[in-house]
Structure formats: structure tokens, C-alpha cells
């Protein structure tokens, strides 16, 4: 049996060519393609694009080694607006295509941009399997809780009872919680952030980029045309302050200024008043916990009424990536045989073990 | 040397049949190997039950292996067995219908118990009721003979019984004067770590051989002289292995890393199995969540500059269709292997059929042309795969390799290619601007085509200065920008078609085998029907029937002279294991009234039936002088 010892996985961009340290960093402009974004006015996708373009230069990567792969949807138009390499593929399949690309090319920083329909309906299978394999992909899931491009049908994240053109009597489908789904799929990095909170969005993207392995980042994104106000509560400072469950590594999990998340008698998580709370029961966030159970419980604090909305990095653990393991197996065999296969090796393969010769 | 008289034969067809657990595939494989070593030409066909654990002793559980060997060129695994080895009543019942009167039957009577007979609906044993009178019947107590031979071994009765296939192999080896040394070596390699099992198998093999020599049951032994074959080193190979090796050889010759995305499906899975072992050659295999991911990962890998390959069967192709269309649009190299099986739906998973031709041709939305290559024999799968890689990389297009269950699992002696003579595959990635803009400044245009091949540049992420986005939305000619312009779409649809049509310029003309030069009937096949058709032509000509024969390897585009060839014959017969898919294409394209002869029984044609078709066709010729 081959043993694979990759040591501690390196940073997310380990192996991707960086700009020379003396070279000027990329600027935001250089990362914008010459195509005018064509989202509706006020669409949350604009803020996410700006945040990504604003933050990417920090990574110090060569522009040509960055690839954005998307599916189909308003959100999936994203690669067209990036002056990097990109593939605008087919509905739901971006994680599969990106898996092939990342496996073939470890020198690329591969990003997947997808929507709630793209990632969770048609492409649900690829998404969960990319996460369980821990392919080194940064998956940005733009969740507007609606099918935008096809003009407003309910999506797998739309709330029960949602009235849309395809659910005039209200949707009878129960929604997914994308974070719970990701945690259940063995994802090694799972986070939630918000289109309008540039600072938080950027900090989450930064952590995702540093993570080696699949990073699933759910981004709440407003679609002002077909699902306006889905996250309205979060835009109001006071409302947000009262509801957001702050996930900060090493810190007690706080809700607003005066509440904390604590463990109840049966192990369940509840929101309690900070004042007088039994600190031994208060949950201190540990994104690096090997066991995802607490992260999963935290993800369940989320509920359709938005009474509590956990935000931040739920989970961030180190595991070997799929492509590192794939290449380690190949390298082991190739190195043990003394280098790349030669014509003689191919000849031996074709010859096999059971040959006979016919005289001319 | 046998003390019994030796009789010479020119060709023999043997079928080993038993319960799935009886080791018939192994027995067949070993007999094949012994036969190959003797220099006979041969062809084999295994026949597996679809159920992995069909109830023991039932018709559903019968597994068989047919081998045709001769002192001359062998084109098929044989129409009908001359010899049937039946390890139980089910094996006898399932195969008896294929036997001509006068054939030899060797049955293991130990298994002809009341219970086993009842399982397959025999009230009385056919061995005893005289119903097999017109066959040469050898009722042998194979199980107890084996157990007796192993009396001194400290093994359970069950373990001893397991060696009965080796006893049968020994007996058949004696009967057809095959050496057993190769099998002995094979057993040593296989059971080296279990000396008692090894010794038992060797003893059973020997006992079977000696039994033939001593028993009065068999009066003569047979020998089959070596066939005249092209000089060189040979091995026996099954189609799936040859196909996998063709891919690896082409990757090696092109310097590309082979990256296969696949989801297991009969009868294509062995391609994945073979490639998964070849890490020595840098091969990446990704067994992914479904067929769509299989082709998706292959496309992603090709985009990154690897050789993206996916292998599947018909149902898998159906799932991959949308993504193959994406590859048509992205104009990236992609090899799609379809090992066809009986359809529709799950159909007959372990049986053969040629019914995916139209799926490969037209089974996608929009005008979405792909090149199609079909191998004609198990060994030829190597060449077809190699050529598919050349075509995919040269034209930046998906290329289908249409194999089928018959080729995939069938085997034949294979003249091992000389690696030094394998064609070089030159890949040229575009790394610099390839055009100038209106101001004369250098620019990169991802859809600027090579004037000769109409292929677009293959440019890899990581190439500085050529950053661009590709995708499934229609693109503007040359620049590759998004375009919804009607004229541009019309132009691009035609360009993509012209690129595939243009491959014909690089194809060799279709060769017609028409020795007299004045045949009125042409029989035209494609894919795995080559063997049965060629054999039928040989039979027909023996009977003085004048026919021409041609075989299509390129289904899209067709070879450049095909129309002219079709027009030359008064009648064109196209046998297919479908309802006339190639015929439909030929009629549509060349307005020729080809005669479709079809069969969808999950089995290859027999050459006898095709010879009869030829005989009838020539008799019906108008006699008009061309
Ligand atoms: C195979 C296939 N089915 C359906 C569609 C139509 N379609 C395009 S985008 C989309 C839904 C997009 O929703 P989402 O992923 O949430 O993206 P958004 O537009 O909201 O950003 C659908 C159904 C398609 N392009 N391809
Ligand atoms: S439909 Fe909604 S998601 Fe799509 S671009 Fe317009 S605002 Fe954005
Ligand atoms: Mg959406």
C-alpha cells in the first residue's frame, strides 16, 4: 500500500505562481474585464464582484493562474467580468468541471461561482461530492433564494409557502440550509456572509482563499427584481445586531450585544441572556474542531423567521485535498520506478506477461 | 505424446459453460492462452449472466466462454460450438439450442441431480432419456473424479470440488493436444501463497489430462496446425484493455497527461479498471459521482491541458449529452468512449448492440457535430483509441469511440505494436497573441481558426497575457466574445459543422475488397460486425458467390469516397445490430437505396446467416451490366 504523507496541508494557494515580491500588486482595475456587467440595477452580485476584485490582489497571485468556473444563472455570469481565465459552463456542473481542472492543474487558483439553483438543485450532486472529496476549490454560492435568470421561480432555498410564478399558491418545498448541507457533506471549510457587508465578506473570502481544500462560502445576495428584501432584516443595523449570531474563532458565540449561545441540558443550543449566563455552558466557537457536530448545531440556529442568523466561519479544518492525494499516488509510483515512463515502459505494458512469437 | 490416434482438424469451436461460480471464464482464458501459445489464430467471446448472484444452478446463472481456434485466420468466435462443456443441467439447457447435431457434449453428471434437473425444468435427465442421441455425448463424473484425484489432500470436500474446472481444462487440453505448462505457471503465480490450493489445482489439471489418456471414453485426440500469421510478438487481448492501452499510448506519444473521469457501467468499466492501475504512466483516473461529472471532469482537465477522456455505455452517454455539447462549443479535445450494450434504458447490460450510433451522431441539443470512430475487432480498439486522441487534439473536438460489448470482452491474438513506430502526436498550445487588432497591436483571439483544420487555439490557463473566458453561450467568430447576432450564429453553426466535415480530408479512402472487380452486391458494415461479415464473405465466395466487402471505421465524417463506392454497386447490404441506423445515415446523405439487414438479439451475427443473405442478394440481382 502506498502511504501518503503530505504533512500539514499548505495554504490554499500553495503551488500557484505568485507575482515577484518586488512587482506591484494587481489592482482592482486590472482584474475587471472590459465587459460591462449586465446585472439589474441594485443587484447584490455587483457588490460581490467588487469585493472579489478588491480582495484578490491581496493573494499576490499571477492573474493568469486564476480561473473562475461557473454554471448558469445571473450569478454565473461572474467570470465574464473578471479579467482572468474563466469558463461559463452549463447549469449545475461547475464543481465537476472545476474538479477536473484543479486535479489536472495544481498550479491554478480555481474559483467556482454558482447560484442557489445552480448549486443546490441541478448541481446538488456535484456540489456535495466536491466538498466530500475536498478538492481545492473556492465555491462562492450566491444565495438569493430565487431563480433569477429564469425570472423568478422558487429555489431550493426559498422559504416554505413562497409565492412565485411557479408557486402561485405558495411553495410546498421545504428549503435546504446550505451550511448544514455543506457540513453534512464533509466540507472542510464552511462560511456564511452577506453581499452588503463588504468587510465581513472580504474577511471570509480571505480565509477561504487561505484554506487548502474545498471552501464553501454561502453569500446572502439580494435580487431586487424577483426576491427583493430577502435579507432586508440584515440591512437594518439594529435588526441585524439583534439577530446575527457572530461566529468568531475562540470567542463565545454572541447574539447581538446582550445574548450568548449556550448548551442546554440535553445538549441542544439555545440563545440565553448574557447577563447571568452560566459561562461553563456558553459555546466558545471552535471552527477547527475535528467533529462538525457543534458547527452543525450552530447552523441550525438559523430559522425561517430569521430570529437568529449565524454568520462567519462555521468550520475550517485541515485535511489532505483530493488532488494532492491523486498526485501523491502517481508520484509515488513514478518515483519508485525511477522517473517518467519511457518508450520501453510503454513497450513492456503492451507486451504483457503472456506473449508468443510468430516467425516471419 | 499420446498413445491414441491423432486426428487433424482445421478449426474448432469450444464453449465452456457452467454456473457463475464454476470458474468457466478462467478455464476459457487458460485454454485460450495455451492455444495462442501453439500458434493457432483464435477469437473468444465470454458470455456473463447479468445478475451477479443469480441463484445457483439456474438458467440465469449460466456463464460461458466460447473460443474459436484454427490453422487459418479466424474472424469470429464461431457461429456454433463443435464442443460444449456443460458443468450442470442449466449450462446444458441454456446452450443446447446453439449446438448443431453431431456436436460433442461433455457433461458433468455429478451435477445432474434430481434437484438440479428440476431447477431448469427437466423431469428426466437428458443424459439418460436418449434425447441427446444425435450428439457425441460424454457423460463424465467430473466432480467425483476430481475429488478422487485429490483424495490425499488435506482439504475440505468443497475445496476439492472447486478444482473441477482444472480437471475439465486438463481433459480438454489432452483432447486438443494443448500444453499445460503455461497454466501450471499461471497457477503458481496465482496461488503461490496457498501451497495446498496450488498443489490441488495442479493435481486436478494433471488428473484431467491423464484421464483423457487412459479412459476409453475418448478414442482419438485432435491437433490443429498453427495458423499462418504475420511475424512478430503476439498476446491475446480483450477490447477494453486494448482501448485503454490505445489511450495511454496516445497520451505518451503526445506528452499529455491522461485524465479520465468515469462512473462504472457495464460493459465499459474495465477501461476504468485498467487505467486506474497505470499510475506509472501518470494516468489520472477520477471515479466520480455520476456520468455527468465523468465528462465534466474530463472537460475541465482538457481545458487545463490534459487529455480529457470519459468512458461509458449508452445510458451514460445519454447523461453526458449536454456536457458533450458544451465541449463542442468550447472546442476542446475530448474522447468519449461508448461501449454499446443492449438498450433502451437498462436494456441488456451484458449483451452487445450497435444502437448508439445515432445517439453519438445526433443525441445532443442544437447542431452539435462530433467525430465518430468505430473499432472493428478487440485488438483494433487500440488503434481506434489512438486515432481518436489524434483527431480530438488536432481538431479540438469531442470524438466518440463506438465500441460494444462484443469487442469489449471478446479477445483475439494481437500483434503487439512496435512503440518506436507509433505516430508522434504534436500538440501545440498557443502561448502568444495570434492576431492583430485594428491598430495593428497584437491580440489574442480564442476563436481564430487554423485555416487548414478550422481548429481554434488550445490555450491554457496560466498563459500570461491571453486571459479570456470561454463558455456555452454562442460566441462571436474569431474574438470568442458573447454574441447573440443572428448572422454570427448561422456562421458559427456552419463553421463547427465544417470543421467536423473537414476531417474527411485527412481520412483514407474506404477500401473495397472486390477481388473480381465486377461484383454487383456490396456488403458494408461498421464496428464489431467486421468479423461475422468478413467470415460470411469468405463462406459465400467459397460457394462461388461474387460479392464485394467494405467496412466503415469512420462514421462521422465518412471517408471521402464513400458516395462513389456506394454508387458503384447495384445492391448495398448493410447488416447492423440495431434497426438500421447506419442505413438511415447513408440513405439520407447519399440517396442510395441501401438494404438494411438487422438483428437486435444482444448477440453478434452468425456468419452463416449473413452468407445466406449474400447468397439471396446475388440471386436477386437484375443482371444489369454496369
Ligand atoms: C439544463 C438546464 N436547465 C435549465 C436551465 C434554465 N436555468 C438557467 S439559470 C436557472 C436557475 C438559476 O438560478 P440560480 O442558480 O439561483 O441563479 P441566479 O440566476 O438566481 O443567480 C435555470 C433554471 C438551463 N440553463 N439549463
Ligand atoms: S434578476 Fe435578480 S439576481 Fe438576476 S441580475 Fe437581476 S437582480 Fe440580480
Ligand atoms: Mg438564485
Coordinates of C-alpha atoms and ligand atoms in Angstrom, one line a residue, chain A residues 39 43 45 71-77 89-93 114-122 141-153 155-157 221 223 226, chain B residues 322, ligand 1:
Chain A
X39 CA -27.0 42.6 -13.8
X43 CA -28.4 43.5 -7.8
X45 CA -24.0 40.5 -7.5
X71 CA -22.6 27.3 -14.2
X72 CA -25.7 29.1 -15.4
X73 CA -27.7 31.8 -13.7
X74 CA -27.4 35.5 -13.1
X75 CA -24.6 34.8 -10.6
X76 CA -22.9 32.5 -13.1
X77 CA -22.2 35.4 -15.4
X89 CA -20.2 26.3 -18.3
X90 CA -23.6 24.5 -18.1
X91 CA -26.2 24.5 -15.4
X92 CA -25.0 22.9 -12.2
X93 CA -21.9 21.3 -13.5
X114 CA -22.8 29.4 -8.5
X115 CA -26.3 30.2 -7.5
X116 CA -28.7 28.6 -5.1
X117 CA -30.5 26.9 -8.0
X118 CA -27.3 26.0 -9.9
X119 CA -25.5 24.6 -6.8
X120 CA -28.3 23.1 -4.9
X121 CA -30.9 21.9 -7.4
X122 CA -29.5 20.8 -10.7
X141 CA -22.7 30.3 -3.6
X142 CA -24.7 33.4 -4.3
X143 CA -27.9 32.7 -2.4
X144 CA -30.8 35.0 -3.5
X145 CA -33.4 32.3 -2.6
X146 CA -34.8 32.5 -6.1
X147 CA -34.1 31.6 -9.7
X148 CA -33.1 34.9 -11.1
X149 CA -32.1 34.2 -14.6
X150 CA -35.3 32.3 -15.4
X151 CA -37.3 35.2 -13.9
X152 CA -38.4 34.3 -10.5
X153 CA -39.3 30.7 -9.6
X155 CA -35.5 27.8 -5.5
X156 CA -34.2 25.1 -3.0
X157 CA -33.5 27.9 -0.5
X221 CA -27.4 38.1 -2.1
X223 CA -32.2 40.0 -6.0
X226 CA -37.5 38.8 -8.1
Chain B
X322 CA -25.4 18.3 -22.5
Ligands
LIG1 C1 -30.2 22.2 -18.2 C2 -30.8 23.5 -17.9 N1 -31.9 23.6 -17.3 C3 -32.5 24.8 -17.0 C4 -31.8 25.9 -17.4 C5 -32.5 27.2 -17.1 N2 -31.9 27.9 -16.0 C6 -30.9 28.8 -16.2 S1 -30.4 29.5 -14.8 C7 -31.6 28.7 -13.9 C8 -31.8 28.9 -12.4 C9 -30.7 29.8 -11.9 O1 -31.0 30.1 -10.5 P1 -29.7 30.3 -9.6 O2 -28.8 29.2 -9.7 O3 -30.3 30.5 -8.3 O4 -29.0 31.6 -10.2 P2 -29.5 33.1 -10.1 O5 -30.0 33.4 -11.5 O6 -30.5 33.2 -9.1 O7 -28.2 33.8 -9.8 C10 -32.3 27.9 -14.7 C11 -33.4 27.0 -14.2 C12 -30.6 25.8 -18.0 N3 -29.9 26.8 -18.4 N4 -30.1 24.6 -18.3

